[in-house]
Short mmCIF file of C-alpha atoms in Angstrom, two decimals:
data_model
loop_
_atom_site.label_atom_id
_atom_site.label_comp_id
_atom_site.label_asym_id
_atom_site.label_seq_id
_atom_site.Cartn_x
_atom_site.Cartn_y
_atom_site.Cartn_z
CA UNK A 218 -2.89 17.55 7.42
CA UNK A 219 -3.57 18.78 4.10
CA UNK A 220 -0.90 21.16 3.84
CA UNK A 221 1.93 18.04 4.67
CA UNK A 222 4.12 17.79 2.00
CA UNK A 223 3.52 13.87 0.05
CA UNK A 224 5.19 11.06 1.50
CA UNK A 225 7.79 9.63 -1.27
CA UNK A 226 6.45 6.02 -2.16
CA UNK A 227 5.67 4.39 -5.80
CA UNK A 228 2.27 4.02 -4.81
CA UNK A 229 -0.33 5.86 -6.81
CA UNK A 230 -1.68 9.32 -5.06
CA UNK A 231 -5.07 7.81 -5.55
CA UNK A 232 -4.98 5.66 -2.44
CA UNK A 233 -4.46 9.23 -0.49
CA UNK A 234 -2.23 10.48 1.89
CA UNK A 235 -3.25 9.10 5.25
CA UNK A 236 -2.65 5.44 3.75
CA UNK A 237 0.09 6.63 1.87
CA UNK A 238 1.68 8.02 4.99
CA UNK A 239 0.41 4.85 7.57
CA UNK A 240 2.21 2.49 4.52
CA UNK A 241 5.30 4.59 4.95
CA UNK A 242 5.51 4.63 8.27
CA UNK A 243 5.37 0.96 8.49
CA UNK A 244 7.89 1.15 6.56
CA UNK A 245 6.73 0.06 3.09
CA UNK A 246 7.10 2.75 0.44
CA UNK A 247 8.12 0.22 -2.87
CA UNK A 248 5.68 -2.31 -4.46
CA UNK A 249 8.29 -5.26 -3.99
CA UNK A 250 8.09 -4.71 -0.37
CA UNK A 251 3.94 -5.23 -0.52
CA UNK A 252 4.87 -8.73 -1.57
CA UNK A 253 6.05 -10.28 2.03
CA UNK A 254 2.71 -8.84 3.84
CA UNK A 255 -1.17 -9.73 3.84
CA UNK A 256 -3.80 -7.52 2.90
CA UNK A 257 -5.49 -7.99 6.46
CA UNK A 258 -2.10 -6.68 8.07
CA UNK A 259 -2.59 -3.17 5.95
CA UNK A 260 -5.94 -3.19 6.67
CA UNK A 261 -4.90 -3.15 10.34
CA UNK A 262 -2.72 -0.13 9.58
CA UNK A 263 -5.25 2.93 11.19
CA UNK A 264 -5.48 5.06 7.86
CA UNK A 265 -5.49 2.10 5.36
CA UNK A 266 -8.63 1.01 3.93
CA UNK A 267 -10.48 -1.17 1.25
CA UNK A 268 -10.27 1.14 -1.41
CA UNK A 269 -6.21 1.71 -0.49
CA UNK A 270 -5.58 -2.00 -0.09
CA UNK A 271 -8.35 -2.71 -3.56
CA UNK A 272 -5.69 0.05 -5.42
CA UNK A 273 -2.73 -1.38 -4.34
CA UNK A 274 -3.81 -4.92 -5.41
CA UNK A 275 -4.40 -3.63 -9.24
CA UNK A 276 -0.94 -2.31 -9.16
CA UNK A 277 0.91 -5.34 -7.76
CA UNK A 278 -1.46 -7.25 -10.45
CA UNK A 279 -0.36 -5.07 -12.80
CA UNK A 280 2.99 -6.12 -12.21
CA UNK A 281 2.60 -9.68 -12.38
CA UNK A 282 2.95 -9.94 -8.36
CA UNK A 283 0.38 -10.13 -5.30
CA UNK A 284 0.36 -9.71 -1.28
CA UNK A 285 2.34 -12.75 0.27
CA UNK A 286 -1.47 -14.44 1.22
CA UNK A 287 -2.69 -13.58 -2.08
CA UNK A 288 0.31 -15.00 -4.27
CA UNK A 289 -0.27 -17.99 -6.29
CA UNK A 290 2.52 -21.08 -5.92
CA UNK A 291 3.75 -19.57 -2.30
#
């Protein structure tokens, strides 16, 4: 699969392209949509690991939001 072309999502390349394209195919490919689902659920994604799930964390962090289990006040 290296020569697929990159799945269109805002997530950084640095979580690769099988989690990029597992994420996608589930149907999340925007960091608002991260919000309404639990880091256990994308772990249960085959392609999505720690080190996807740790990266995507930092980036809904970094924008002031978290995974729906992981969101203060919810």
């Amino acid at each position: 699969m290296p020569d697929d072309p990159p799945v269109p999502t805002q997530y950084p390349p640095a979580i690769g392209r099988t989690a990029t394209r597992a994420l996608a195919l589930a149907g999340l490919t925007r960091w608002d949509q991260l919000t309404a689902v639990r880091a256990a659920d994308l772990l249960a994604l085959h392609g999505v690991g720690p080190k996807a799930v740790r990266l995507l964390r930092e980036g809904l962090a970094a924008r002031g939001t978290a995974f729906a289990d992981e969101a203060s006040g919810r």
